[in-house]
Short mmCIF file of C-alpha atoms in Angstrom, two decimals:
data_model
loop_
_atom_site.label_atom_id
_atom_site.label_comp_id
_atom_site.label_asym_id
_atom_site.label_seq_id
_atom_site.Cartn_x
_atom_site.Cartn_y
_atom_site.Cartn_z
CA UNK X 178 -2.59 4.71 44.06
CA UNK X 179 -2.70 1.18 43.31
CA UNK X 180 -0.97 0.25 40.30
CA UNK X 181 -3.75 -1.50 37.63
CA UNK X 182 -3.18 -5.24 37.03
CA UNK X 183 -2.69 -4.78 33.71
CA UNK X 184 -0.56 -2.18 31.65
CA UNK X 185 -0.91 -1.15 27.60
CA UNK X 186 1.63 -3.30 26.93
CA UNK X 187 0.28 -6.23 28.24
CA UNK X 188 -2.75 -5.30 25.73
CA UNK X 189 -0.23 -5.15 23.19
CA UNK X 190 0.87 -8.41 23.68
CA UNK X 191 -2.18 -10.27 24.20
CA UNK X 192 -3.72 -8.48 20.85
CA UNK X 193 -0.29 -9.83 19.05
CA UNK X 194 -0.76 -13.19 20.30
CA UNK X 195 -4.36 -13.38 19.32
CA UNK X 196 -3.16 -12.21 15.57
CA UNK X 197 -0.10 -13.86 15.22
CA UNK X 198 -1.39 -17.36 17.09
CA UNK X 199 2.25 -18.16 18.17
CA UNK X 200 5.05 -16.14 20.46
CA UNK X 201 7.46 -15.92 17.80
CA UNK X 202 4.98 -14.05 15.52
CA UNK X 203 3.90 -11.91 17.88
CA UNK X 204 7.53 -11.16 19.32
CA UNK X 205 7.98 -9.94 15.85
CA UNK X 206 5.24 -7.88 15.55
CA UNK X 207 5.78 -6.25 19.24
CA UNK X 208 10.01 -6.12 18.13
CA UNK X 209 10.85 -7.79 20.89
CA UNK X 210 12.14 -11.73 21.51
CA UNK X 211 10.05 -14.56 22.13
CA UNK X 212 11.53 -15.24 25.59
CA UNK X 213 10.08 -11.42 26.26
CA UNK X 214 6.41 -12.42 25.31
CA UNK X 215 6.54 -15.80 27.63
CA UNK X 216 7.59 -14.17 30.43
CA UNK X 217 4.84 -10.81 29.95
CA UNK X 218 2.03 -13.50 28.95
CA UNK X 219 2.53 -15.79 32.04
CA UNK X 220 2.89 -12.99 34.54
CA UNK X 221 -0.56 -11.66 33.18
CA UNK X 222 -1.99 -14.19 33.21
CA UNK X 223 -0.59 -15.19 37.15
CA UNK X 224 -1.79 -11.30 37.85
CA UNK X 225 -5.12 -11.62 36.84
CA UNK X 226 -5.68 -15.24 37.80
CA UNK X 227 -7.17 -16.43 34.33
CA UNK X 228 -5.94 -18.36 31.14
CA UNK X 229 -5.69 -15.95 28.14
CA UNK X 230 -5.21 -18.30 25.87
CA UNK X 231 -5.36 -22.11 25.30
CA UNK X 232 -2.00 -23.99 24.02
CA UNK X 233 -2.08 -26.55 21.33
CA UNK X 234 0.10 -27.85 18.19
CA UNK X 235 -1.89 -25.17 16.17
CA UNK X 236 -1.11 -22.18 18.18
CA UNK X 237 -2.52 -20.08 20.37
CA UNK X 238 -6.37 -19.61 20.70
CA UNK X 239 -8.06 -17.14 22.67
CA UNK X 240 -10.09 -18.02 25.90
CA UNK X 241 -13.14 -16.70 26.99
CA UNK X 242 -11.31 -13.86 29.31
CA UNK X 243 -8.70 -13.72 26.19
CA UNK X 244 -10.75 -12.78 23.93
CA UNK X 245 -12.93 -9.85 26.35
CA UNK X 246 -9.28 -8.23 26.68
CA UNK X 247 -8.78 -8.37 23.56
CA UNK X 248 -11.83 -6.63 22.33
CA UNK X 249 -10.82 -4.20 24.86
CA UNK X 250 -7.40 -3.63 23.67
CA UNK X 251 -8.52 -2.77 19.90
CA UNK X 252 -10.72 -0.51 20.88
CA UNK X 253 -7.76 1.25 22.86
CA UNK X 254 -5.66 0.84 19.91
CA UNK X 255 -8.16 2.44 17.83
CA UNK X 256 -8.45 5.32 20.24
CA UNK X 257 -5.15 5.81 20.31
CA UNK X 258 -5.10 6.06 16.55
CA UNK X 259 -7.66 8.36 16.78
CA UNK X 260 -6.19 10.63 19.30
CA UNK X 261 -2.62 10.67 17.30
CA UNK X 262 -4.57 11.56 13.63
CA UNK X 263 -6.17 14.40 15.37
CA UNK X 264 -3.00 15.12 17.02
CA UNK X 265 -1.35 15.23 13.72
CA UNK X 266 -3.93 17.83 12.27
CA UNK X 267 -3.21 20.53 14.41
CA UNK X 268 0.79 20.21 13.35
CA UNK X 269 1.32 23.47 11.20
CA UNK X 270 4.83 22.77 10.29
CA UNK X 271 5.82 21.44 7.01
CA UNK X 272 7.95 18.59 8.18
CA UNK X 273 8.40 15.23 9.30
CA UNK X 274 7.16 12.20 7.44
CA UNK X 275 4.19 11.83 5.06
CA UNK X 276 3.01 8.25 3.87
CA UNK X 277 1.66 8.08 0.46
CA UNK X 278 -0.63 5.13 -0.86
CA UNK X 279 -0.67 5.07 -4.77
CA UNK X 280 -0.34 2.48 -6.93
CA UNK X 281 2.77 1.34 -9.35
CA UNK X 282 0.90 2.48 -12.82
CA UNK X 283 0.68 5.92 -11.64
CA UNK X 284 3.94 5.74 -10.03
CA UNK X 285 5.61 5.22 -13.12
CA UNK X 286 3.83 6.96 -15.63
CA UNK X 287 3.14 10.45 -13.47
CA UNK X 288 3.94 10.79 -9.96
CA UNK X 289 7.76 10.18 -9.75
CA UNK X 290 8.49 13.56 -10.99
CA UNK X 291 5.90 15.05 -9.29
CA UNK X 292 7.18 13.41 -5.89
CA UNK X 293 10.81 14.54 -6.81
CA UNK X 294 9.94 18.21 -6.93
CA UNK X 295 7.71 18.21 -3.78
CA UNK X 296 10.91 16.64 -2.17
CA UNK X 297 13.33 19.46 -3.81
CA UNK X 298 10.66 22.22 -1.97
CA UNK X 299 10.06 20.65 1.14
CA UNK X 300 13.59 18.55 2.10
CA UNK X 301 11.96 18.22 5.92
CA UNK X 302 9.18 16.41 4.63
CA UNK X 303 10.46 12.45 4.35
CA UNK X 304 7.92 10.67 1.60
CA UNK X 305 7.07 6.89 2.23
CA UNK X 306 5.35 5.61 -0.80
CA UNK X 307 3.36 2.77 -0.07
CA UNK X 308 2.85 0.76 -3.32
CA UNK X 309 -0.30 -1.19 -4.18
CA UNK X 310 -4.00 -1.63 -5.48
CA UNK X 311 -5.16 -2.91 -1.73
CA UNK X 312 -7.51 -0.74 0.25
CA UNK X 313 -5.83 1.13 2.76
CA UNK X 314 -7.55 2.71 5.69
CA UNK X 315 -6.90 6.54 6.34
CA UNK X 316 -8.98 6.13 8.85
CA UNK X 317 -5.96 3.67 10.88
CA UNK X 318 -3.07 5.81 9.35
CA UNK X 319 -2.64 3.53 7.11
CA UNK X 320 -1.64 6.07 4.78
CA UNK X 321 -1.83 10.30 5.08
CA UNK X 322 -2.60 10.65 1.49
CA UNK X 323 -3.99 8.32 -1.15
CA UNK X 324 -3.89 8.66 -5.10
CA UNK X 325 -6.53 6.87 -6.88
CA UNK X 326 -7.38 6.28 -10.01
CA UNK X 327 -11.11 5.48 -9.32
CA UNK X 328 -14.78 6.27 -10.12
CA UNK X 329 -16.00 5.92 -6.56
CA UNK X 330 -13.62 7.35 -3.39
CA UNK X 331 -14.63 6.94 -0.01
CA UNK X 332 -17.36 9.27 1.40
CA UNK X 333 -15.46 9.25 5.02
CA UNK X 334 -12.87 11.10 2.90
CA UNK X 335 -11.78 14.21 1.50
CA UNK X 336 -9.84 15.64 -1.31
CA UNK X 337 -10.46 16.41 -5.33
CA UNK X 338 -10.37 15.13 -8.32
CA UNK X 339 -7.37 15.89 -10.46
CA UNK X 340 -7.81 14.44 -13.84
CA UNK X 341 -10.07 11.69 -15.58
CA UNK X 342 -8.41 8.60 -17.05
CA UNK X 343 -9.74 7.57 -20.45
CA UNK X 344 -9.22 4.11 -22.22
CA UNK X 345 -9.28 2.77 -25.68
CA UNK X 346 -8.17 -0.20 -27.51
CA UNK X 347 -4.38 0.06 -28.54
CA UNK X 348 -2.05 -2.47 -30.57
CA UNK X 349 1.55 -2.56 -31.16
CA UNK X 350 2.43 -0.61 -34.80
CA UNK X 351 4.08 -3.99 -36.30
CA UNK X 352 0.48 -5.66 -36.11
CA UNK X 353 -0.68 -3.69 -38.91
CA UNK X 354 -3.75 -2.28 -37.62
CA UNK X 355 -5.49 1.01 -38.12
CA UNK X 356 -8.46 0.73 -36.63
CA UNK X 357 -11.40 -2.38 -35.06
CA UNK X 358 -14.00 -3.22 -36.08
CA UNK X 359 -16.68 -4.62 -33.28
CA UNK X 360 -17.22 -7.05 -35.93
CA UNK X 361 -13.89 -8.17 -36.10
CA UNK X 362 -13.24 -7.95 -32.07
CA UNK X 363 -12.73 -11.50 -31.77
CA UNK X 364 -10.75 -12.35 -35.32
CA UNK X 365 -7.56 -10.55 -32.90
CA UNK X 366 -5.82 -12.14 -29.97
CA UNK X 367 -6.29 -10.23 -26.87
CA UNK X 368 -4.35 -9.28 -23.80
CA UNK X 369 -6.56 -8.71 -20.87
CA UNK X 370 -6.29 -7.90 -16.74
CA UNK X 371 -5.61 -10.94 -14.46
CA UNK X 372 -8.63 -12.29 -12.22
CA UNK X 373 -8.03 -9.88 -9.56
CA UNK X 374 -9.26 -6.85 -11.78
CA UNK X 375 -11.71 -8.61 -13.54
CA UNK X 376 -14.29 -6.94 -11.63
CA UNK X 377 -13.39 -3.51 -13.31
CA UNK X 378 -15.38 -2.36 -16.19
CA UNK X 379 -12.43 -2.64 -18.72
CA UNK X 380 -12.45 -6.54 -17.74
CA UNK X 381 -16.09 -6.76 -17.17
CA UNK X 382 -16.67 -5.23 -21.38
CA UNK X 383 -13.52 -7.44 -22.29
CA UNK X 384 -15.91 -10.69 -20.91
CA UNK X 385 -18.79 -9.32 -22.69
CA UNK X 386 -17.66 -8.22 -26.28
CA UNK X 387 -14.38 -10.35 -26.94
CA UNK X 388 -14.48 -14.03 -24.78
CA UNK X 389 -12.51 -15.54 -22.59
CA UNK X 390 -11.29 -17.55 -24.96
CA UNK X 391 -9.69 -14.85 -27.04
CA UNK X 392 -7.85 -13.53 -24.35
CA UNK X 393 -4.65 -15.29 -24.72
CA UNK X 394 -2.70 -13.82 -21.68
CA UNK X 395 -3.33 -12.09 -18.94
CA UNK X 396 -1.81 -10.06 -15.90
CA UNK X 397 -2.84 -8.61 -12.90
CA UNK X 398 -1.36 -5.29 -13.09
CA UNK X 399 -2.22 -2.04 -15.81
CA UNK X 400 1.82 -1.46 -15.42
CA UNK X 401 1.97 -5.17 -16.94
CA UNK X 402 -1.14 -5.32 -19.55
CA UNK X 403 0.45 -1.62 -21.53
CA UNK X 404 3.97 -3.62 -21.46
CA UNK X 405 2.57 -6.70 -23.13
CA UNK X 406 0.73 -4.77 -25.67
CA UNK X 407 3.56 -2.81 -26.20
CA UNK X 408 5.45 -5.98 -27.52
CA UNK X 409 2.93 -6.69 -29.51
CA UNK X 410 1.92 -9.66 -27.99
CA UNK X 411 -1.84 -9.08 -28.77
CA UNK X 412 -4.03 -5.89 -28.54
CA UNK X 413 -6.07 -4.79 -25.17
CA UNK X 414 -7.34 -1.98 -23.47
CA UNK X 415 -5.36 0.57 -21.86
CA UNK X 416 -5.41 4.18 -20.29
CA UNK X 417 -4.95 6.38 -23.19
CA UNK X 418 -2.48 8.84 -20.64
CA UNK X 419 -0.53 5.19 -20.40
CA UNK X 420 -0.30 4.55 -24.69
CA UNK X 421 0.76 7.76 -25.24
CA UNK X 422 4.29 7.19 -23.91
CA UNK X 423 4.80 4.16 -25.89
CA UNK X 424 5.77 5.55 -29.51
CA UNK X 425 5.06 1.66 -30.96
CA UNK X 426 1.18 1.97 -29.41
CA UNK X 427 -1.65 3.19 -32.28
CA UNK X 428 -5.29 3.87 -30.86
CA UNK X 429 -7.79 1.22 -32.78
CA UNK X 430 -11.02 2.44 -31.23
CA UNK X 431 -11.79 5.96 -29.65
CA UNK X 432 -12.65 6.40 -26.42
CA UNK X 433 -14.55 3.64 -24.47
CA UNK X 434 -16.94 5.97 -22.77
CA UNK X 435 -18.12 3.65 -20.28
CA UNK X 436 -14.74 3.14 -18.59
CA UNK X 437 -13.89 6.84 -17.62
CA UNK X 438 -12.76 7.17 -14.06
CA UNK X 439 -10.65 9.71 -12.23
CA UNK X 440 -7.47 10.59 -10.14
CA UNK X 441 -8.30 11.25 -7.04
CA UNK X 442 -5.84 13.31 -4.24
CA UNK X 443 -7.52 11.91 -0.97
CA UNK X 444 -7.08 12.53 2.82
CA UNK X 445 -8.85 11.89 6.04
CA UNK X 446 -10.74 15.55 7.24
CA UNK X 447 -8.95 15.10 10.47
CA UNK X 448 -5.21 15.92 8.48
CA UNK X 449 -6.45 17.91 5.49
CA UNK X 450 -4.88 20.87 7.70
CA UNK X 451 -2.10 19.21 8.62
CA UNK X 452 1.26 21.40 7.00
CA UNK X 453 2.85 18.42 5.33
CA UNK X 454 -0.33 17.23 4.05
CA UNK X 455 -1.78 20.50 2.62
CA UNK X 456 1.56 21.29 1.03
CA UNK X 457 1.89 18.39 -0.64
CA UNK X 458 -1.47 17.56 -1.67
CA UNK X 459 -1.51 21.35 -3.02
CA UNK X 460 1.51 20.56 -5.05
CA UNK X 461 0.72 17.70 -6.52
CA UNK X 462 -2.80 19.10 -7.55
CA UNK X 463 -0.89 21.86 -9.41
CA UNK X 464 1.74 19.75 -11.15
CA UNK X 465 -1.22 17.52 -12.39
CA UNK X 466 -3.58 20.09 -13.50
CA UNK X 467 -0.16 21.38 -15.95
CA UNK X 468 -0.43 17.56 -17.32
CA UNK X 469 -4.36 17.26 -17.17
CA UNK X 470 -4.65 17.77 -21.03
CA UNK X 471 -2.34 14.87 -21.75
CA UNK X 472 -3.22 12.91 -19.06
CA UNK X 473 -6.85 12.92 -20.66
CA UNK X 474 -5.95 12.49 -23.99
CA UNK X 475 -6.46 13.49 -27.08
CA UNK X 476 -7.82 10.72 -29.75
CA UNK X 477 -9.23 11.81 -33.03
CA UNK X 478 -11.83 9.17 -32.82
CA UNK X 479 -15.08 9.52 -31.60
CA UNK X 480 -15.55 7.98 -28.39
CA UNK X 481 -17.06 4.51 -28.12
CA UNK X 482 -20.23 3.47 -25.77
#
């Protein structure tokens, strides 16, 4: 049999050149040195009798037959993905390693222990945590498992909803306050979510009812915005599950009904039956629902619309 011109790793490196646009970025990505890529790219590119790419002081661009292999090798690597996900979903042992996309509010305030008890039952399963607010795609294995705090998850995936996450207005004890007024809402200086969360409802009412210009500082993480109240810095909206475990925090408004969203436990259908990912999405849906009434809240208020 005739040996084809070009191997998956030659894909490999072509699709690393075309993303990295140099052969030191792309010997990175592939773990290997730059001398390594030179020599695979050139022979290629000898083999098959074509430029791949075009050289110039801004990098490496993609030629005409570049760019046709490399359309060619993503949709290999995307089979390949494919192939392994399904792969993974007919594993039935609980073990091996199990990536986990949350982000660093829930981390802190709820999942730690929660991950430190699934670890003490299953010691063969190795958790990687991936930290963040940015999209991750189940789809790439990205991620096995993803725990969202959101109103709208995916419909290419599956899981349940654990809990809903209320907010209301909070203020540090030392400002004095009992309760707001809507009246009053911009009398107070406010601490609101940077620009990159503006778009969420708690930013978009925050816009609306108080003014930019009363919002004297703000940050782009929830983890940030309950520590900066907490100080007492100014007041802002904040998960109520999130106040609670600042004793210095009172509630000035009840619940903004509006903002309700939920936790969501999510996975792609192709591992829901995986062994590492049922046990651990089935423990962490228990330990929750223990901590759902909490996690809710409990404000004497009426809620707010």
């Amino acid at each position: 049999m005739t040996p084809p011109l070009v191997s998956w790793d030659d894909y490999r490196t072509v699709l690393a050149v075309s993303l990295a646009r140099s052969l030191g970025g792309a010997a990175e990505m592939l773990g290997v040195n730059q001398s390594t890529v030179f020599r695979r790219l050139g022979a290629m590119e000898e083999r098959l009798g074509a430029r791949l790419f075009e050289r110039s002081r801004t990098g490496y661009s993609l030629t005409t037959a570049g760019e046709e292999m490399v359309k060619l090798a993503e949709k290999m690597a995307d089979e390949i993905v494919d192939f392994e996900r399904r792969l993974t979903g007919h594993d039935l042992r609980p073990q091996g390693e199990l990536r986990v996309a949350t982000n660093d509010t829930l981390v802190v305030h709820l999942l730690t222990p929660i991950f430190a008890s699934f670890r003490k039952l299953y010691p063969g399963i190795t958790l990687d945590v991936v930290v963040g607010n940015q999209a991750l795609n189940l789809s790439k294995r990205d991620a096995d498992v993803a725990i969202r705090a959101t109103g709208d998850p995916p419909e290419t995936l599956v899981g349940r909803k654990l809990a809903a996450i209320h907010w209301a207005i909070y203020g540090a004890k030392s400002l004095g306050l009992t309760e707001l007024d809507p009246v009053d809402y911009r009398s107070h200086s406010w601490i609101g979510l940077g620009d990159n969360l503006s778009g969420l409802k708690p930013g978009r009412w925050m816009a609306q009812n108080v003014g930019e210009d009363r919002i004297g500082w703000k940050i782009n993480t929830v983890l940030g915005l309950s520590e900066a109240v907490a100080e007492g810095a100014g007041v802002g909206l904040l998960p109520c599950f999130i106040a609670q475990t600042f004793p210095n925090l009172v509630p000035l408004s009840g619940i903004m009904g509006d903002f309700s969203s939920h936790i969501w436990l999510l996975t792609h259908p192709d591992l829901r039956n995986t062994a590492r990912v049922r046990a651990f999405m089935d423990h962490v849906g228990a330990e929750i629902a223990k901590k759902r009434t909490s996690i809710e809240g409990n404000l004497a208020m009426a809620p707010l619309t």
